Amino acid sequence: MRTKSRTVTFVLALAVASACEAGDEVESGEAAGPDGLTEQPDPSVPQTGAQVEDGLPVRPIMQTMSTDVAGLLSALWFEDYPEVAARADAIADHAPLSPDERDRIQAELGPEMEAFQELDEAVHLAAVRVREAAEAERVDELLDGLSEMQRGCVSCHTRFREVLSTRTP
């Protein structure tokens, strides 16, 4: 039991640190909220894949996913499994890239676009597993899925964040 508790604490601490790091890249004109995360994109713009027909640029998608990861972790601390499931579902069903953004990313990545898509799919599948485990309140499976989801996120950021960043130095 003690090992499980340490694992939960480590995974949550890592996730919070990752979510907070996402807030460090605030572009000029964007405001960071009191939690250190960037504010949500315009709330009048639907943010889920099912609601956004034309898609969005990658930055607002990542900002929304960062907020959902932070919300998922907060809900996990309080054992609010319905909220964990809802946040995992939002991560799994994030808004699609707009056609222009997809073209930009394809041009930047070239043959590495396939790896980018594979990492996106890995995060999607892990988030689905987190949702299913949360719905069944299977904490060990939830933590395994969360760890896998975070590995996918960090792998993608490590590999592609710099080349795809739209920030100017």
PDB file of C-alpha atoms in Angstrom:
ATOM      1  CA  MET A   1       0.000   0.000   0.000  1.00  0.00           C
ATOM      2  CA  ARG A   2       2.845   2.366   0.824  1.00  0.00           C
ATOM      3  CA  THR A   3       4.394   1.832  -2.634  1.00  0.00           C
ATOM      4  CA  LYS A   4       1.048   2.587  -4.284  1.00  0.00           C
ATOM      5  CA  SER A   5       0.760   5.802  -2.264  1.00  0.00           C
ATOM      6  CA  ARG A   6       4.267   6.861  -3.283  1.00  0.00           C
ATOM      7  CA  THR A   7       3.500   6.068  -6.919  1.00  0.00           C
ATOM      8  CA  VAL A   8       0.308   8.148  -6.815  1.00  0.00           C
ATOM      9  CA  THR A   9       2.155  11.043  -5.194  1.00  0.00           C
ATOM     10  CA  PHE A  10       5.003  10.878  -7.718  1.00  0.00           C
ATOM     11  CA  VAL A  11       2.704  10.666 -10.741  1.00  0.00           C
ATOM     12  CA  LEU A  12       0.582  13.557  -9.512  1.00  0.00           C
ATOM     13  CA  ALA A  13       3.604  15.704  -8.670  1.00  0.00           C
ATOM     14  CA  LEU A  14       5.078  15.055 -12.118  1.00  0.00           C
ATOM     15  CA  ALA A  15       1.811  15.898 -13.788  1.00  0.00           C
ATOM     16  CA  VAL A  16       1.347  19.116 -11.841  1.00  0.00           C
ATOM     17  CA  ALA A  17       4.902  20.153 -12.683  1.00  0.00           C
ATOM     18  CA  SER A  18       4.243  19.401 -16.353  1.00  0.00           C
ATOM     19  CA  ALA A  19       1.005  21.347 -16.339  1.00  0.00           C
ATOM     20  CA  CYS A  20       2.638  24.303 -14.621  1.00  0.00           C
ATOM     21  CA  GLU A  21       5.499  24.234 -17.134  1.00  0.00           C
ATOM     22  CA  ALA A  22       2.948  24.619 -19.925  1.00  0.00           C
ATOM     23  CA  GLY A  23       1.960  27.944 -18.393  1.00  0.00           C
ATOM     24  CA  ASP A  24       5.522  29.214 -18.659  1.00  0.00           C
ATOM     25  CA  GLU A  25       5.180  29.712 -22.404  1.00  0.00           C
ATOM     26  CA  VAL A  26       2.742  32.572 -22.287  1.00  0.00           C
ATOM     27  CA  GLU A  27       2.862  34.645 -25.436  1.00  0.00           C
ATOM     28  CA  SER A  28       2.621  38.381 -25.177  1.00  0.00           C
ATOM     29  CA  GLY A  29      -1.004  39.351 -24.900  1.00  0.00           C
ATOM     30  CA  GLU A  30      -1.967  36.120 -23.117  1.00  0.00           C
ATOM     31  CA  ALA A  31      -2.543  36.280 -19.397  1.00  0.00           C
ATOM     32  CA  ALA A  32      -1.555  33.604 -16.918  1.00  0.00           C
ATOM     33  CA  GLY A  33      -4.193  32.712 -14.366  1.00  0.00           C
ATOM     34  CA  PRO A  34      -3.568  32.451 -10.617  1.00  0.00           C
ATOM     35  CA  ASP A  35      -2.721  28.752 -11.045  1.00  0.00           C
ATOM     36  CA  GLY A  36       0.159  29.627 -13.404  1.00  0.00           C
ATOM     37  CA  LEU A  37      -1.622  28.201 -16.428  1.00  0.00           C
ATOM     38  CA  THR A  38      -2.526  30.257 -19.423  1.00  0.00           C
ATOM     39  CA  GLU A  39      -6.126  31.321 -19.545  1.00  0.00           C
ATOM     40  CA  GLN A  40      -8.501  29.345 -21.674  1.00  0.00           C
ATOM     41  CA  PRO A  41      -8.974  30.435 -25.248  1.00  0.00           C
ATOM     42  CA  ASP A  42     -12.086  32.499 -25.965  1.00  0.00           C
ATOM     43  CA  PRO A  43     -14.897  30.635 -24.143  1.00  0.00           C
ATOM     44  CA  SER A  44     -17.289  31.381 -26.993  1.00  0.00           C
ATOM     45  CA  VAL A  45     -15.193  29.076 -29.203  1.00  0.00           C
ATOM     46  CA  PRO A  46     -16.130  25.421 -28.698  1.00  0.00           C
ATOM     47  CA  GLN A  47     -13.083  23.399 -27.723  1.00  0.00           C
ATOM     48  CA  THR A  48     -14.000  19.740 -28.185  1.00  0.00           C
ATOM     49  CA  GLY A  49     -13.379  17.807 -31.367  1.00  0.00           C
ATOM     50  CA  ALA A  50     -17.065  17.095 -31.804  1.00  0.00           C
ATOM     51  CA  GLN A  51     -17.926  20.816 -31.645  1.00  0.00           C
ATOM     52  CA  VAL A  52     -15.142  22.393 -33.708  1.00  0.00           C
ATOM     53  CA  GLU A  53     -15.839  21.738 -37.364  1.00  0.00           C
ATOM     54  CA  ASP A  54     -13.021  23.757 -38.894  1.00  0.00           C
ATOM     55  CA  GLY A  55     -10.421  22.939 -36.258  1.00  0.00           C
ATOM     56  CA  LEU A  56      -8.053  25.160 -34.317  1.00  0.00           C
ATOM     57  CA  PRO A  57      -4.357  26.051 -34.268  1.00  0.00           C
ATOM     58  CA  VAL A  58      -2.217  23.766 -32.125  1.00  0.00           C
ATOM     59  CA  ARG A  59      -1.620  26.339 -29.347  1.00  0.00           C
ATOM     60  CA  PRO A  60      -5.262  26.691 -28.178  1.00  0.00           C
ATOM     61  CA  ILE A  61      -5.646  22.915 -28.385  1.00  0.00           C
ATOM     62  CA  MET A  62      -2.598  22.434 -26.142  1.00  0.00           C
ATOM     63  CA  GLN A  63      -3.769  25.144 -23.724  1.00  0.00           C
ATOM     64  CA  THR A  64      -7.141  23.457 -23.366  1.00  0.00           C
ATOM     65  CA  MET A  65      -5.524  20.042 -22.914  1.00  0.00           C
ATOM     66  CA  SER A  66      -3.185  21.482 -20.266  1.00  0.00           C
ATOM     67  CA  THR A  67      -6.189  22.821 -18.371  1.00  0.00           C
ATOM     68  CA  ASP A  68      -7.925  19.451 -18.697  1.00  0.00           C
ATOM     69  CA  VAL A  69      -4.852  17.602 -17.385  1.00  0.00           C
ATOM     70  CA  ALA A  70      -4.654  19.954 -14.391  1.00  0.00           C
ATOM     71  CA  GLY A  71      -8.388  19.494 -13.759  1.00  0.00           C
ATOM     72  CA  LEU A  72      -8.054  15.729 -14.058  1.00  0.00           C
ATOM     73  CA  LEU A  73      -5.249  15.703 -11.494  1.00  0.00           C
ATOM     74  CA  SER A  74      -7.175  17.913  -9.109  1.00  0.00           C
ATOM     75  CA  ALA A  75     -10.216  15.652  -9.414  1.00  0.00           C
ATOM     76  CA  LEU A  76      -8.017  12.606  -8.804  1.00  0.00           C
ATOM     77  CA  TRP A  77      -6.737  14.101  -5.543  1.00  0.00           C
ATOM     78  CA  PHE A  78     -10.337  14.379  -4.376  1.00  0.00           C
ATOM     79  CA  GLU A  79     -11.350  10.985  -5.799  1.00  0.00           C
ATOM     80  CA  ASP A  80     -13.943  12.706  -7.987  1.00  0.00           C
ATOM     81  CA  TYR A  81     -14.007   9.924 -10.562  1.00  0.00           C
ATOM     82  CA  PRO A  82     -16.815  11.391 -12.692  1.00  0.00           C
ATOM     83  CA  GLU A  83     -14.738  14.568 -13.126  1.00  0.00           C
ATOM     84  CA  VAL A  84     -11.595  12.516 -13.851  1.00  0.00           C
ATOM     85  CA  ALA A  85     -13.565  10.639 -16.518  1.00  0.00           C
ATOM     86  CA  ALA A  86     -14.948  13.872 -18.007  1.00  0.00           C
ATOM     87  CA  ARG A  87     -11.495  15.483 -18.183  1.00  0.00           C
ATOM     88  CA  ALA A  88      -9.955  12.341 -19.700  1.00  0.00           C
ATOM     89  CA  ASP A  89     -12.744  12.286 -22.270  1.00  0.00           C
ATOM     90  CA  ALA A  90     -12.058  15.940 -23.133  1.00  0.00           C
ATOM     91  CA  ILE A  91      -8.369  15.100 -23.618  1.00  0.00           C
ATOM     92  CA  ALA A  92      -9.190  12.083 -25.779  1.00  0.00           C
ATOM     93  CA  ASP A  93     -11.635  14.137 -27.870  1.00  0.00           C
ATOM     94  CA  HIS A  94      -9.610  17.340 -28.164  1.00  0.00           C
ATOM     95  CA  ALA A  95     -10.390  19.749 -30.977  1.00  0.00           C
ATOM     96  CA  PRO A  96      -8.914  18.854 -34.364  1.00  0.00           C
ATOM     97  CA  LEU A  97      -6.235  20.894 -36.067  1.00  0.00           C
ATOM     98  CA  SER A  98      -7.508  23.400 -38.597  1.00  0.00           C
ATOM     99  CA  PRO A  99      -6.609  22.563 -42.208  1.00  0.00           C
ATOM    100  CA  ASP A 100      -4.183  25.508 -42.356  1.00  0.00           C
ATOM    101  CA  GLU A 101      -2.501  24.381 -39.130  1.00  0.00           C
ATOM    102  CA  ARG A 102      -2.291  20.788 -40.349  1.00  0.00           C
ATOM    103  CA  ASP A 103      -0.612  22.046 -43.549  1.00  0.00           C
ATOM    104  CA  ARG A 104       1.831  24.177 -41.518  1.00  0.00           C
ATOM    105  CA  ILE A 105       2.736  21.250 -39.274  1.00  0.00           C
ATOM    106  CA  GLN A 106       3.110  18.914 -42.259  1.00  0.00           C
ATOM    107  CA  ALA A 107       5.448  21.430 -43.913  1.00  0.00           C
ATOM    108  CA  GLU A 108       7.519  21.786 -40.717  1.00  0.00           C
ATOM    109  CA  LEU A 109       7.714  18.078 -39.921  1.00  0.00           C
ATOM    110  CA  GLY A 110       7.784  16.500 -43.362  1.00  0.00           C
ATOM    111  CA  PRO A 111       8.264  12.759 -42.940  1.00  0.00           C
ATOM    112  CA  GLU A 112       8.089  13.101 -39.153  1.00  0.00           C
ATOM    113  CA  MET A 113       4.385  13.970 -39.434  1.00  0.00           C
ATOM    114  CA  GLU A 114       3.627  10.257 -39.055  1.00  0.00           C
ATOM    115  CA  ALA A 115       5.419  10.156 -35.684  1.00  0.00           C
ATOM    116  CA  PHE A 116       3.500  13.260 -34.578  1.00  0.00           C
ATOM    117  CA  GLN A 117       0.214  11.564 -35.480  1.00  0.00           C
ATOM    118  CA  GLU A 118       1.262   8.343 -33.733  1.00  0.00           C
ATOM    119  CA  LEU A 119       1.987  10.228 -30.510  1.00  0.00           C
ATOM    120  CA  ASP A 120      -1.371  12.015 -30.749  1.00  0.00           C
ATOM    121  CA  GLU A 121      -3.081   8.642 -31.156  1.00  0.00           C
ATOM    122  CA  ALA A 122      -1.139   7.168 -28.214  1.00  0.00           C
ATOM    123  CA  VAL A 123      -2.287  10.050 -25.985  1.00  0.00           C
ATOM    124  CA  HIS A 124      -5.850   9.600 -27.252  1.00  0.00           C
ATOM    125  CA  LEU A 125      -5.874   5.869 -26.467  1.00  0.00           C
ATOM    126  CA  ALA A 126      -4.318   6.396 -23.034  1.00  0.00           C
ATOM    127  CA  ALA A 127      -6.894   9.086 -22.211  1.00  0.00           C
ATOM    128  CA  VAL A 128      -9.679   6.682 -23.224  1.00  0.00           C
ATOM    129  CA  ARG A 129      -8.192   4.088 -20.839  1.00  0.00           C
ATOM    130  CA  VAL A 130      -8.048   6.701 -18.073  1.00  0.00           C
ATOM    131  CA  ARG A 131     -11.699   7.554 -18.679  1.00  0.00           C
ATOM    132  CA  GLU A 132     -12.757   3.899 -18.601  1.00  0.00           C
ATOM    133  CA  ALA A 133     -10.743   3.203 -15.441  1.00  0.00           C
ATOM    134  CA  ALA A 134     -12.175   6.307 -13.744  1.00  0.00           C
ATOM    135  CA  GLU A 135     -15.715   5.259 -14.619  1.00  0.00           C
ATOM    136  CA  ALA A 136     -15.039   1.875 -12.996  1.00  0.00           C
ATOM    137  CA  GLU A 137     -13.022   3.463 -10.129  1.00  0.00           C
ATOM    138  CA  ARG A 138     -10.073   1.176 -10.855  1.00  0.00           C
ATOM    139  CA  VAL A 139      -7.322   3.375  -9.457  1.00  0.00           C
ATOM    140  CA  ASP A 140      -4.345   1.224 -10.451  1.00  0.00           C
ATOM    141  CA  GLU A 141      -5.498   1.105 -14.085  1.00  0.00           C
ATOM    142  CA  LEU A 142      -6.262   4.831 -13.970  1.00  0.00           C
ATOM    143  CA  LEU A 143      -2.727   5.578 -12.787  1.00  0.00           C
ATOM    144  CA  ASP A 144      -1.209   3.311 -15.420  1.00  0.00           C
ATOM    145  CA  GLY A 145      -3.219   5.076 -18.135  1.00  0.00           C
ATOM    146  CA  LEU A 146      -2.343   8.492 -16.727  1.00  0.00           C
ATOM    147  CA  SER A 147       1.340   7.615 -16.752  1.00  0.00           C
ATOM    148  CA  GLU A 148       1.073   6.424 -20.350  1.00  0.00           C
ATOM    149  CA  MET A 149      -0.841   9.565 -21.324  1.00  0.00           C
ATOM    150  CA  GLN A 150       1.793  11.789 -19.753  1.00  0.00           C
ATOM    151  CA  ARG A 151       4.625   9.877 -21.425  1.00  0.00           C
ATOM    152  CA  GLY A 152       2.918  10.506 -24.761  1.00  0.00           C
ATOM    153  CA  CYS A 153       2.474  14.215 -24.009  1.00  0.00           C
ATOM    154  CA  VAL A 154       6.045  14.689 -22.828  1.00  0.00           C
ATOM    155  CA  SER A 155       7.443  12.659 -25.750  1.00  0.00           C
ATOM    156  CA  CYS A 156       5.546  14.812 -28.232  1.00  0.00           C
ATOM    157  CA  HIS A 157       6.588  18.058 -26.515  1.00  0.00           C
ATOM    158  CA  THR A 158      10.215  16.957 -26.317  1.00  0.00           C
ATOM    159  CA  ARG A 159      10.325  15.949 -29.938  1.00  0.00           C
ATOM    160  CA  PHE A 160       8.162  18.598 -31.635  1.00  0.00           C
ATOM    161  CA  ARG A 161       7.480  21.591 -29.388  1.00  0.00           C
ATOM    162  CA  GLU A 162      10.437  23.710 -30.455  1.00  0.00           C
ATOM    163  CA  VAL A 163      10.035  23.136 -34.187  1.00  0.00           C
ATOM    164  CA  LEU A 164       6.274  23.777 -34.077  1.00  0.00           C
ATOM    165  CA  SER A 165       6.345  26.763 -31.725  1.00  0.00           C
ATOM    166  CA  THR A 166       4.774  29.852 -33.244  1.00  0.00           C
ATOM    167  CA  ARG A 167       6.452  32.126 -30.700  1.00  0.00           C
ATOM    168  CA  THR A 168       9.070  34.548 -31.890  1.00  0.00           C
ATOM    169  CA  PRO A 169      12.309  34.647 -29.874  1.00  0.00           C
TER     170      PRO A 169
END
